[in-house]
XYZ file of C-alpha atoms in Angstrom:
782
model
C 4.685 62.482 233.722
C 4.731 62.853 229.919
C 1.561 63.766 228.184
C 0.132 61.209 225.845
C -1.908 62.353 222.798
C -5.250 60.672 223.035
C -5.181 59.892 219.314
C -1.853 58.197 219.647
C -3.225 56.167 222.625
C -6.346 55.132 220.668
C -4.245 54.021 217.633
C -1.977 51.979 219.872
C -5.035 50.388 221.487
C -6.548 49.417 218.089
C -3.307 48.027 216.946
C -3.227 45.714 220.030
C -6.840 44.612 219.371
C -6.118 43.914 215.645
C -2.924 41.936 216.629
C -5.164 39.753 218.941
C -7.491 39.238 216.024
C -4.799 38.202 213.681
C -3.385 35.857 216.322
C -6.760 34.129 216.400
C -6.768 34.008 212.593
C -3.348 32.362 212.590
C -4.395 29.946 215.223
C -7.512 28.873 213.314
C -5.413 28.612 210.073
C -2.913 26.303 211.809
C -5.715 24.255 213.340
C -7.401 23.906 209.857
C -4.115 22.993 208.316
C -3.603 20.191 210.855
C -7.152 18.934 210.459
C -6.711 18.866 206.576
C -3.311 16.967 206.853
C -4.959 14.462 209.197
C -7.764 13.836 206.868
C -5.537 13.462 203.862
C -3.362 10.816 205.354
C -6.283 8.601 206.505
C -6.069 5.036 204.929
C -9.580 4.196 204.253
C -9.081 1.261 201.919
C -11.664 0.538 199.290
C -14.729 1.279 201.356
C -16.866 3.813 199.409
C -18.514 5.454 202.323
C -15.151 5.972 204.142
C -13.653 7.483 201.023
C -16.571 9.709 200.696
C -16.326 10.922 204.233
C -12.641 11.553 203.921
C -12.927 13.517 200.757
C -15.827 15.500 201.823
C -14.136 16.645 205.061
C -10.967 17.373 203.058
C -13.050 19.584 200.816
C -14.643 21.277 203.829
C -11.193 22.053 205.396
C -9.868 23.152 202.042
C -12.579 25.602 201.611
C -12.255 26.924 205.124
C -8.424 27.249 204.682
C -8.848 29.239 201.467
C -11.334 31.495 203.200
C -8.992 32.199 206.134
C -6.053 32.914 203.740
C -7.887 35.115 201.295
C -9.042 37.618 203.985
C -5.567 37.848 205.633
C -4.363 41.187 204.472
C -7.583 43.103 205.395
C -9.232 41.013 208.079
C -10.825 43.912 210.081
C -11.910 47.422 209.053
C -14.377 48.941 211.510
C -15.665 49.219 214.989
C -18.992 50.187 216.453
C -19.430 51.701 220.035
C -22.900 50.703 221.073
C -25.137 52.486 223.341
C -26.033 49.288 225.169
C -25.456 45.698 225.185
C -27.068 43.878 222.122
C -30.007 41.647 223.074
C -30.125 38.064 222.061
C -33.512 37.372 220.571
C -32.968 34.269 218.444
C -36.130 33.167 216.613
C -34.770 30.274 214.640
C -31.557 28.331 214.238
C -30.127 30.645 211.564
C -31.097 33.825 213.546
C -29.552 32.352 216.638
C -26.374 31.591 214.668
C -26.273 35.226 213.551
C -26.716 36.473 217.106
C -23.964 34.393 218.317
C -21.692 35.664 215.449
C -22.573 39.223 216.582
C -22.302 38.830 220.354
C -19.823 40.916 222.195
C -19.768 39.719 225.832
C -18.599 42.086 228.536
C -18.181 44.975 226.002
C -20.132 47.629 224.128
C -17.598 47.443 221.367
C -18.302 45.473 218.084
C -15.472 44.910 215.595
C -16.501 44.418 211.988
C -14.402 42.331 209.442
C -14.590 40.353 206.318
C -15.309 37.115 208.142
C -16.517 36.201 211.589
C -14.081 35.014 214.368
C -14.843 33.333 217.575
C -12.649 32.150 220.550
C -12.608 28.638 221.883
C -15.588 29.511 224.133
C -17.547 30.522 221.029
C -17.540 34.156 222.078
C -17.440 36.466 219.170
C -14.392 38.478 218.488
C -15.091 39.697 215.036
C -18.460 40.158 213.312
C -18.864 39.137 209.646
C -19.893 42.283 207.741
C -22.860 40.410 206.318
C -24.424 39.670 209.781
C -27.475 41.566 210.562
C -25.718 42.995 213.606
C -23.093 44.558 211.236
C -25.586 46.581 209.215
C -25.442 49.593 211.460
C -21.826 50.054 210.497
C -23.185 51.004 207.133
C -26.588 52.502 207.824
C -26.200 54.451 211.058
C -26.420 58.288 210.684
C -26.417 61.169 213.066
C -30.257 61.460 212.565
C -30.815 57.666 212.816
C -27.892 56.242 214.945
C -29.544 52.732 215.248
C -28.090 52.416 218.836
C -24.599 53.322 217.797
C -22.757 56.002 219.688
C -19.667 56.064 217.406
C -18.439 54.343 214.294
C -14.746 53.890 213.571
C -12.922 53.136 210.325
C -9.665 51.380 210.601
C -7.270 51.922 207.565
C -4.982 48.882 207.190
C -1.870 48.110 205.276
C -1.134 44.357 205.439
C -1.810 43.611 209.157
C -0.977 47.129 210.428
C -3.448 49.815 211.460
C -2.296 52.973 209.761
C -5.004 55.398 210.934
C -8.374 55.552 212.555
C -11.356 57.867 211.488
C -14.309 58.314 213.847
C -17.933 59.315 213.305
C -19.520 60.379 216.564
C -23.441 60.262 216.862
C -23.691 60.691 220.655
C -23.354 64.501 221.584
C -22.188 63.715 225.145
C -19.570 61.456 223.783
C -18.404 64.142 221.421
C -18.164 66.698 224.199
C -16.330 64.225 226.441
C -13.785 63.642 223.699
C -13.200 67.323 223.165
C -12.704 67.740 226.947
C -10.206 64.894 227.137
C -8.288 66.458 224.314
C -7.659 69.510 226.578
C -6.202 67.582 229.423
C -3.384 65.013 229.884
C -4.385 61.553 229.161
C -2.787 58.823 231.217
C -2.181 55.157 230.180
C -5.421 54.272 231.915
C -7.596 56.558 229.740
C -10.916 55.195 228.876
C -10.572 52.369 226.430
C -13.716 53.175 224.562
C -12.979 56.867 223.834
C -12.900 57.830 220.259
C -10.012 59.949 218.917
C -10.136 63.679 219.113
C -10.317 64.086 215.350
C -13.887 63.445 214.107
C -14.320 62.856 210.514
C -17.867 62.309 209.129
C -17.137 59.142 207.285
C -15.197 60.576 204.460
C -11.491 59.822 205.510
C -11.509 56.103 204.744
C -13.804 56.567 201.730
C -11.742 59.384 200.166
C -8.473 57.442 200.725
C -9.890 54.500 198.895
C -11.117 56.597 195.992
C -7.971 58.559 195.444
C -5.617 55.446 195.817
C -3.955 54.344 192.591
C -5.532 51.468 190.794
C -3.800 48.121 190.465
C -5.523 46.656 187.505
C -7.819 44.551 189.811
C -10.949 45.613 191.504
C -10.900 45.389 195.382
C -13.851 44.865 197.665
C -15.444 48.014 199.053
C -16.551 46.283 202.222
C -14.878 48.820 204.497
C -16.465 51.832 202.639
C -20.008 50.705 201.645
C -22.365 53.604 201.745
C -25.895 53.538 203.104
C -27.652 53.515 199.705
C -25.435 50.691 198.568
C -25.839 48.676 201.776
C -29.602 48.775 201.492
C -29.395 47.293 198.046
C -26.804 44.757 199.071
C -28.928 43.405 201.867
C -32.308 43.487 200.045
C -34.178 40.167 200.101
C -33.637 37.308 197.737
C -36.746 37.479 195.613
C -37.474 38.127 191.990
C -35.168 40.343 189.918
C -33.424 43.342 191.536
C -32.355 45.939 188.883
C -29.549 48.351 190.064
C -29.503 51.326 187.576
C -26.797 53.866 187.979
C -24.577 56.125 185.943
C -20.760 55.555 185.599
C -18.832 55.328 188.828
C -21.701 54.700 191.129
C -20.401 51.412 192.266
C -22.957 49.197 190.567
C -20.516 46.284 190.007
C -19.190 46.503 193.462
C -22.704 46.483 194.862
C -23.593 43.415 192.704
C -20.605 41.377 193.930
C -21.099 42.313 197.488
C -24.766 41.426 197.175
C -23.668 37.966 195.756
C -21.436 37.502 198.841
C -24.181 38.651 201.181
C -26.789 36.330 199.650
C -24.454 33.233 199.925
C -24.055 34.096 203.490
C -27.707 34.709 204.323
C -29.038 31.891 202.126
C -26.228 29.357 202.511
C -28.270 26.236 202.393
C -30.249 27.246 199.404
C -27.477 28.633 197.311
C -24.495 26.391 198.247
C -25.755 23.418 196.222
C -27.243 25.280 193.242
C -24.555 28.022 193.132
C -24.477 31.623 191.911
C -23.540 32.712 188.383
C -21.888 36.060 187.630
C -22.067 37.153 184.053
C -19.791 39.867 182.758
C -19.270 41.604 179.482
C -15.664 40.462 178.603
C -12.887 38.254 179.778
C -10.973 41.464 180.798
C -13.845 42.510 182.981
C -13.950 39.089 184.774
C -10.206 39.185 185.249
C -10.605 42.657 186.770
C -13.178 41.567 189.283
C -11.966 37.936 190.006
C -10.355 38.649 193.431
C -13.412 40.472 194.967
C -15.461 37.546 196.135
C -12.487 35.478 197.468
C -11.553 38.493 199.587
C -15.085 38.440 201.029
C -14.750 34.826 201.897
C -16.659 33.418 198.805
C -14.930 31.207 196.244
C -17.868 28.950 195.005
C -19.101 31.401 192.418
C -19.217 30.737 188.666
C -17.869 33.719 186.576
C -18.382 33.645 182.775
C -18.821 35.938 179.894
C -21.815 35.649 177.552
C -19.505 33.896 174.982
C -18.617 31.154 177.597
C -22.178 30.178 178.603
C -22.337 27.163 176.125
C -19.927 24.471 177.276
C -17.353 23.467 174.746
C -17.518 26.953 172.876
C -15.575 30.001 173.841
C -16.754 32.873 171.661
C -14.812 36.162 172.130
C -15.718 38.128 168.945
C -19.074 39.280 167.920
C -20.860 39.932 164.630
C -21.185 43.268 162.884
C -24.045 45.403 164.555
C -26.722 44.559 162.037
C -25.960 40.852 162.317
C -25.830 40.877 166.050
C -29.098 42.698 166.184
C -30.937 40.183 164.122
C -29.432 37.204 165.920
C -30.446 38.765 169.248
C -34.012 39.305 168.282
C -36.804 37.112 169.561
C -37.751 35.852 165.992
C -34.463 33.772 166.141
C -36.176 31.475 168.724
C -38.927 30.716 166.257
C -36.415 30.193 163.468
C -34.358 27.643 165.558
C -37.545 25.920 166.538
C -38.657 25.656 162.847
C -35.197 24.523 161.853
C -35.227 21.740 164.329
C -38.743 20.605 163.415
C -37.799 20.648 159.692
C -35.275 17.858 160.332
C -38.317 15.558 160.927
C -39.259 15.055 157.383
C -41.669 12.602 155.671
C -40.376 11.414 152.227
C -42.381 12.653 149.322
C -42.560 9.169 147.645
C -42.113 5.567 148.499
C -38.608 4.523 149.437
C -37.085 1.243 148.338
C -35.025 -0.750 150.747
C -33.441 -4.252 150.885
C -33.273 -6.372 154.028
C -31.606 -9.926 153.722
C -32.298 -9.832 150.013
C -35.943 -9.018 150.435
C -36.991 -5.866 148.745
C -39.555 -3.534 150.505
C -41.315 -0.402 149.360
C -41.835 1.931 152.411
C -44.818 4.151 152.003
C -44.436 7.810 153.275
C -47.484 7.150 155.535
C -45.396 4.696 157.609
C -42.803 7.328 158.425
C -45.481 10.008 158.997
C -47.213 7.817 161.503
C -44.023 7.250 163.397
C -43.138 10.972 163.387
C -46.588 11.954 164.694
C -46.397 9.340 167.389
C -42.948 10.699 168.460
C -44.028 14.354 168.372
C -46.945 13.735 170.634
C -44.651 13.270 173.606
C -43.359 16.738 173.466
C -39.846 15.662 174.055
C -36.727 17.226 172.539
C -35.713 16.138 169.047
C -32.979 13.714 169.850
C -34.859 12.148 172.838
C -38.163 11.845 170.778
C -36.208 10.162 168.052
C -36.024 7.072 170.204
C -39.816 6.877 170.071
C -39.788 7.546 166.314
C -37.299 4.800 165.616
C -39.111 2.173 167.902
C -42.348 3.011 166.153
C -40.908 2.826 162.616
C -39.118 -0.447 163.273
C -42.208 -1.993 164.715
C -44.218 -0.823 161.672
C -41.472 -1.976 159.255
C -41.367 -5.356 161.093
C -45.115 -5.831 160.667
C -44.867 -4.989 156.943
C -41.925 -7.368 156.357
C -43.799 -10.129 158.168
C -46.917 -9.662 156.206
C -44.873 -9.486 152.922
C -43.026 -12.726 153.781
C -46.199 -14.607 154.841
C -47.925 -13.443 151.635
C -45.144 -15.044 149.633
C -45.702 -18.419 151.542
C -43.136 -18.137 154.319
C -44.020 -19.467 157.809
C -43.125 -16.910 160.401
C -43.244 -17.605 164.151
C -42.595 -15.314 167.240
C -38.860 -16.034 167.251
C -38.630 -15.207 163.500
C -40.398 -11.871 164.261
C -37.774 -10.892 166.732
C -34.991 -11.917 164.361
C -36.548 -9.836 161.587
C -36.904 -6.840 163.933
C -33.188 -7.081 164.713
C -32.250 -7.502 160.963
C -34.225 -4.353 160.234
C -32.545 -2.384 163.078
C -29.091 -3.197 161.788
C -29.802 -2.854 158.121
C -27.846 -0.055 156.457
C -30.802 0.786 154.208
C -33.064 1.073 157.256
C -30.518 3.329 158.970
C -30.409 5.633 155.853
C -34.185 5.696 155.647
C -34.732 6.607 159.298
C -31.692 9.120 159.586
C -33.078 10.816 156.441
C -36.453 11.204 158.067
C -35.145 12.041 161.594
C -31.491 12.608 161.996
C -29.972 13.005 165.475
C -28.428 16.562 165.651
C -26.017 18.577 167.760
C -26.710 22.261 168.404
C -23.508 23.107 166.591
C -24.414 21.305 163.448
C -27.954 22.670 163.356
C -26.722 26.308 163.672
C -23.902 25.855 161.204
C -26.185 24.209 158.618
C -28.689 27.023 159.039
C -26.209 29.681 158.171
C -24.378 27.726 155.550
C -27.358 26.507 153.472
C -29.080 29.493 151.935
C -31.822 27.434 150.284
C -32.762 25.874 153.597
C -32.789 29.149 155.390
C -35.028 30.576 152.603
C -37.427 27.666 152.968
C -37.626 28.446 156.752
C -38.060 32.213 156.383
C -40.633 32.822 153.576
C -41.502 36.261 155.050
C -37.930 37.483 155.467
C -36.324 39.854 152.958
C -33.285 38.686 151.036
C -31.205 41.337 152.890
C -32.160 39.737 156.256
C -31.131 36.239 155.061
C -27.882 37.605 153.709
C -26.936 38.833 157.208
C -26.915 35.308 158.421
C -24.986 33.761 155.555
C -21.623 32.302 156.806
C -19.367 29.494 155.858
C -19.723 26.233 157.809
C -16.305 26.332 159.319
C -16.692 30.048 160.606
C -16.031 30.382 164.380
C -19.091 30.942 166.580
C -19.659 34.524 167.805
C -20.989 35.809 171.058
C -24.387 36.287 169.470
C -24.449 32.683 168.417
C -24.257 31.399 172.041
C -27.843 31.957 172.705
C -28.857 30.233 169.360
C -26.790 27.141 170.370
C -28.431 27.240 173.708
C -31.839 27.406 172.099
C -30.952 24.640 169.740
C -29.708 22.387 172.691
C -32.897 22.993 174.531
C -34.941 21.866 171.500
C -32.729 19.025 170.447
C -31.774 17.418 173.876
C -28.904 15.150 174.417
C -28.007 12.099 172.270
C -30.154 9.357 173.845
C -27.674 6.494 173.860
C -26.130 6.798 177.316
C -27.158 9.863 179.210
C -30.454 8.517 180.645
C -28.516 5.620 182.226
C -25.806 8.086 183.456
C -28.441 10.341 184.854
C -30.020 7.486 186.804
C -26.706 6.436 188.160
C -25.946 10.066 189.350
C -29.300 10.293 190.993
C -28.779 6.913 192.859
C -25.190 8.059 193.803
C -26.521 11.336 195.151
C -28.847 9.473 197.445
C -26.185 7.255 198.727
C -23.851 10.380 199.170
C -26.489 12.101 201.388
C -26.986 8.982 203.468
C -23.254 8.614 203.797
C -22.950 12.244 204.774
C -25.533 11.865 207.571
C -23.546 8.870 208.960
C -20.278 10.960 208.742
C -21.895 13.789 210.592
C -23.009 11.486 213.355
C -19.638 9.663 213.560
C -17.535 12.781 213.655
C -19.729 14.758 216.032
C -20.025 17.919 213.707
C -23.722 18.262 213.848
C -24.740 21.875 213.257
C -21.493 22.826 211.488
C -22.491 21.421 208.126
C -25.648 19.823 206.617
C -25.808 16.360 204.961
C -26.592 18.063 201.555
C -23.597 20.377 201.877
C -21.332 17.500 202.845
C -22.587 15.286 199.984
C -21.722 18.037 197.476
C -18.157 17.477 198.362
C -18.023 13.573 197.997
C -15.401 12.573 195.569
C -17.264 9.812 193.834
C -19.576 12.429 192.155
C -17.501 14.096 189.550
C -14.095 13.562 191.179
C -13.026 16.524 193.357
C -15.079 19.085 191.459
C -16.837 21.845 193.374
C -20.383 22.915 192.839
C -19.157 25.897 190.780
C -16.920 23.573 188.629
C -19.789 21.188 188.013
C -22.107 24.024 187.153
C -19.831 25.709 184.703
C -19.422 22.422 182.745
C -23.150 21.629 182.675
C -25.268 23.568 180.214
C -28.537 22.392 181.932
C -27.429 23.378 185.381
C -29.949 25.725 187.106
C -28.507 28.305 189.503
C -30.059 29.676 192.673
C -29.199 33.271 191.730
C -27.643 35.049 188.701
C -25.804 38.353 188.695
C -25.652 40.177 185.382
C -23.285 43.090 184.869
C -23.614 45.665 182.023
C -27.104 44.176 181.587
C -28.257 46.994 179.258
C -26.334 45.358 176.429
C -28.074 41.930 176.555
C -30.285 41.004 173.621
C -33.652 39.302 174.046
C -32.129 35.992 173.055
C -29.428 36.345 175.726
C -32.043 37.175 178.371
C -33.951 34.095 177.289
C -30.797 31.987 177.759
C -30.092 33.371 181.214
C -33.566 32.926 182.461
C -33.422 29.305 181.382
C -30.562 28.865 183.733
C -32.446 30.275 186.683
C -36.112 29.190 186.630
C -36.784 30.831 189.879
C -35.927 34.162 188.207
C -33.670 35.199 191.080
C -31.448 37.890 189.594
C -29.345 40.858 190.458
C -29.256 43.023 187.322
C -26.790 45.967 187.134
C -26.335 48.396 184.354
C -27.031 51.846 182.878
C -29.310 52.316 179.880
C -27.210 55.245 178.705
C -24.287 52.994 178.295
C -26.167 50.512 176.150
C -23.670 50.219 173.105
C -24.596 46.780 171.795
C -26.832 46.839 168.728
C -29.395 44.440 170.316
C -29.234 46.112 173.806
C -32.000 47.754 175.745
C -33.473 51.185 175.267
C -35.329 50.906 178.693
C -35.585 48.331 181.424
C -39.247 47.730 181.109
C -38.909 46.678 177.418
C -35.912 44.509 178.204
C -37.241 42.791 181.311
C -41.026 42.633 181.341
C -41.109 39.824 178.599
C -39.090 37.483 180.838
C -39.873 38.712 184.412
C -43.407 40.167 183.917
C -43.993 42.391 187.006
C -41.519 40.456 189.145
C -38.674 42.936 188.990
C -37.895 46.021 191.021
C -35.666 48.976 190.384
C -33.081 50.735 192.635
C -31.149 53.751 191.472
C -27.643 54.779 192.543
C -27.040 58.423 192.203
C -23.671 59.225 193.848
C -20.529 58.899 191.593
C -17.612 57.724 193.634
C -15.219 57.018 190.784
C -15.279 59.808 188.374
C -13.897 63.318 189.218
C -16.581 66.058 188.982
C -15.014 67.827 185.999
C -14.879 64.581 183.937
C -18.337 63.503 184.868
C -19.782 66.944 183.887
C -18.180 66.756 180.449
C -19.300 63.098 179.890
C -22.918 63.899 180.866
C -22.915 66.875 178.829
C -21.755 64.744 175.841
C -24.429 62.173 176.580
C -27.139 64.756 176.733
C -26.190 66.276 173.473
C -26.548 62.845 171.938
C -29.781 62.207 173.649
C -28.579 59.406 175.719
C -30.971 58.606 178.708
C -28.462 59.256 181.480
C -29.066 58.928 185.222
C -27.640 62.142 186.688
C -25.115 61.622 189.276
C -23.277 63.720 191.950
C -19.481 63.243 192.122
C -18.024 63.132 195.595
C -14.849 65.020 194.644
C -13.216 67.326 192.204
C -10.211 66.000 190.338
C -6.653 67.552 190.256
C -6.399 67.594 186.480
C -8.445 69.269 183.775
C -9.495 67.252 180.761
C -6.690 67.517 178.146
C -6.951 67.488 174.394
C -3.918 66.614 172.178
C -3.971 67.247 168.433
C -2.548 64.518 166.296
C -0.734 65.955 163.258
C 0.069 62.550 161.821
C -1.101 58.928 162.206
C -3.229 58.531 165.283
C -1.277 55.527 166.612
C 2.100 57.553 166.812
C 0.369 60.509 168.454
C -1.201 58.334 171.065
C 2.146 56.691 171.808
C 3.582 60.064 172.213
C 0.906 61.230 174.580
C 1.210 58.073 176.702
C 5.052 58.774 176.819
C 4.448 62.214 178.112
C 2.066 61.077 180.779
C 4.376 58.358 182.130
C 7.333 60.748 182.214
C 5.577 63.636 183.931
C 3.692 61.808 186.652
C 3.307 58.573 188.511
C 0.207 57.655 186.372
C -0.712 54.449 188.097
C -2.852 52.362 185.785
C -3.226 53.821 182.325
C -5.666 52.695 179.659
C -5.636 53.603 175.901
C -9.157 53.170 174.610
C -9.146 53.182 170.689
C -11.611 52.580 167.897
C -11.815 48.918 166.702
C -10.311 49.850 163.384
C -7.216 51.515 164.939
C -6.618 49.468 168.147
C -4.086 47.064 166.745
C -2.079 49.803 165.240
C -2.213 51.779 168.475
C -1.103 48.731 170.496
C 1.801 48.176 168.022
C 3.055 51.701 168.427
C 2.743 51.598 172.164
C 4.377 48.176 172.551
C 7.279 49.251 170.398
C 7.857 52.119 172.764
C 7.076 50.543 176.097
C 7.627 46.766 175.465
C 6.400 44.483 178.274
C 4.843 47.383 180.089
C 1.906 47.396 177.609
C -0.732 44.692 177.084
C -3.616 44.190 174.780
C -7.188 43.352 176.101
C -7.445 41.299 179.307
C -3.673 40.704 179.365
C -3.136 44.421 179.713
C -4.831 44.535 183.118
C -1.662 43.170 184.673
C 0.539 45.766 182.834
C 1.123 49.344 183.435
C -0.529 50.297 180.038
C -3.779 48.612 178.800
C -4.891 48.988 175.212
C -8.549 48.234 174.793
C -11.591 48.896 172.680
C -14.598 50.734 174.216
C -16.465 47.468 174.439
C -13.544 45.780 176.243
C -13.221 48.746 178.688
C -16.882 48.315 179.967
C -16.981 47.990 183.755
C -13.284 48.758 184.231
C -11.546 51.702 185.800
C -8.060 53.243 185.581
C -6.155 56.100 186.981
C -5.657 57.684 183.611
C -7.452 57.132 180.259
C -6.238 58.210 176.900
C -8.992 58.281 174.194
C -7.698 57.711 170.691
C -9.871 59.597 168.175
C -13.112 59.877 170.161
C -15.082 60.897 167.038
C -14.167 57.611 165.372
C -15.371 55.707 168.333
C -18.738 57.436 168.017
C -18.841 56.761 164.210
C -17.967 53.024 164.225
C -21.342 51.764 165.356
C -25.017 52.947 165.554
C -24.519 53.127 169.374
C -21.094 54.690 169.126
C -22.118 57.703 171.364
C -22.911 55.336 174.234
C -19.507 53.654 173.729
C -17.694 56.939 173.972
C -19.704 57.818 177.066
C -18.495 54.495 178.620
C -14.852 55.303 177.519
C -14.954 58.815 178.893
C -16.084 57.667 182.389
C -13.319 55.042 183.009
C -10.634 57.310 184.619
C -10.429 57.928 188.366
C -8.023 60.830 188.074
C -7.142 62.019 184.516
C -8.649 62.100 181.010
C -6.627 62.955 177.856
C -8.212 62.953 174.362
C -6.133 62.609 171.165
C -7.840 63.970 168.212
C -6.680 64.020 164.481
C -6.086 67.618 163.366
C -9.007 67.269 160.878
C -11.344 66.681 163.714
C -9.781 69.459 165.764
C -10.135 71.845 162.894
C -13.706 70.875 162.382
């Protein structure tokens, strides 16, 4: 009989198991497609409840279908061999559901994947990586095995298992595996035996770290490390700050934590949503596939420049301007600006109503303003009270004036006179001059475009400070303007004509939707699979077919259940103020690195940045292992940072790279030399993704030189992430990673802003393989 290699037998066995899992996935996909098709063809006529039920179930099936399809390529990635059958100790409905998800009947094997799968008898085939029973896959060690005898990593390509890597925690099992390797293994060899090659968890991780980048971040669910998993699974309370140097997986941890929280707190977060805030559109494009691959699609992802609906700001101000706009004093300025639009005239105003002239004393307007201000409502909402009070007082004055002249006025006449005053053009001018309805955009534009008004509002400012804010009225809004618009919107409120009625209608519709959902759940016998509130979120009559995420993104006043902030060290106090307003519960995952703070208004320490908004309700976790950056590049970058007194978090790289850092002298224009260096890299090796990071002043010239040579292979900004060569500024490169990075004139990057050293530190730590610096000869000679 031929001898069978135990490793080959194990690989074949795993391929068979994985094939069965994919067969179940395909079966569920087909079933969901049929259910969706059946729902869509239902003819429900004009009945509102029937339409609501149909559209809600269609949305539920659409979401499930998207989840099944998005995890297809990498459904399963691990297996646990348990010491004993897991106990079922359900304490509540959610815990019992988790236990059912993790149950492995008649087996001490537990397969771990991106979603959970069960058979028709509700027996678990695959455990969702977020389930409590999957945590041992990430947290078990030889010293603390957590009931695990062995952990297996499955390396997949499409639907095929390429290799298996085992970590064995049970000494007896390790010895048994070694013994089996010395004798022939028949086809009936023990199914639960690990392969004879034992790798202490590094095989799958190193394969992922050294693989070429694609221009998109992938999930790390198969290779989450213990310190990362502990942070991902930490409870949903207060603000969690994840500090770590470049390459420590901060972004990946934050995204996986968002997916975990949505799984563990589905009822709370599904209706309120989760907001992910990133530093640039390039960054959001880079990470956009991660959450869908983990089974989550209902997350809002926006840059700081997109957080005010209707405005998409991509450019920012010069550092001095951005620093001023980001300072807390701007909140006081916006408040004074809004209040100053409520003005008492300095002298009596003459108006004419139906040929009757009236002299309106300033005290009449003053009384109406005080009455409106007492309510503490936003400017535009309080204006309703002001106008009502002013019209009442004007009516009284006009009635008294007419009666004094001999006219007879009854109650019907009083009503007519009130209407005449309300529609009078003179009265409209009088009241609008005293209290004009305002939009946030108009208030901020006027503030910057009217130097005299700004000076009136800022008597203690210097002329230089005011000059920083001077701007033409038609200038585009910047990223630093967005918190000011948001502050203004909070103070001004909506225009009062229709929104109150619309809000009441939405509230009543919401109540009808929930009641309809309860009926639908009873009628379709799906109790326990979906709650009435979740189903109501999908009803078509509320905002068409919009999801929670779509509605949240379009509503400035939406309050989220949780917010994830990446590159948080760059946020200004005004930006923090805006974000906290969007999550009154102050439930945040905040990731960043103080040493990488390159924005003028950014943080110098977490305590100073966060305590004004979170008080003591935030906690700090530190990541110290550098998974991305080769050791020789990390050492150089950290040495540079220390020389420039940046407060770095020291890290330990898990690998040495294959290439030393290279320096290229540029004898002529920097753009041409960079293009030449890029050509040499693409000719000499399979570079994978390549980024050119250049100073702001040179980036357009560099892109032109590269695009002339490489054509469509090169892209600028976010577009470049889908191309072989990306040309970026240091700010645009934040949070991204590439196989190869070419730095154009590093000294110029340092010199271009007060925090240029931090910007270069960011740029130096983007590569996963190779770093090349192109320096002008003058810099090299110096």
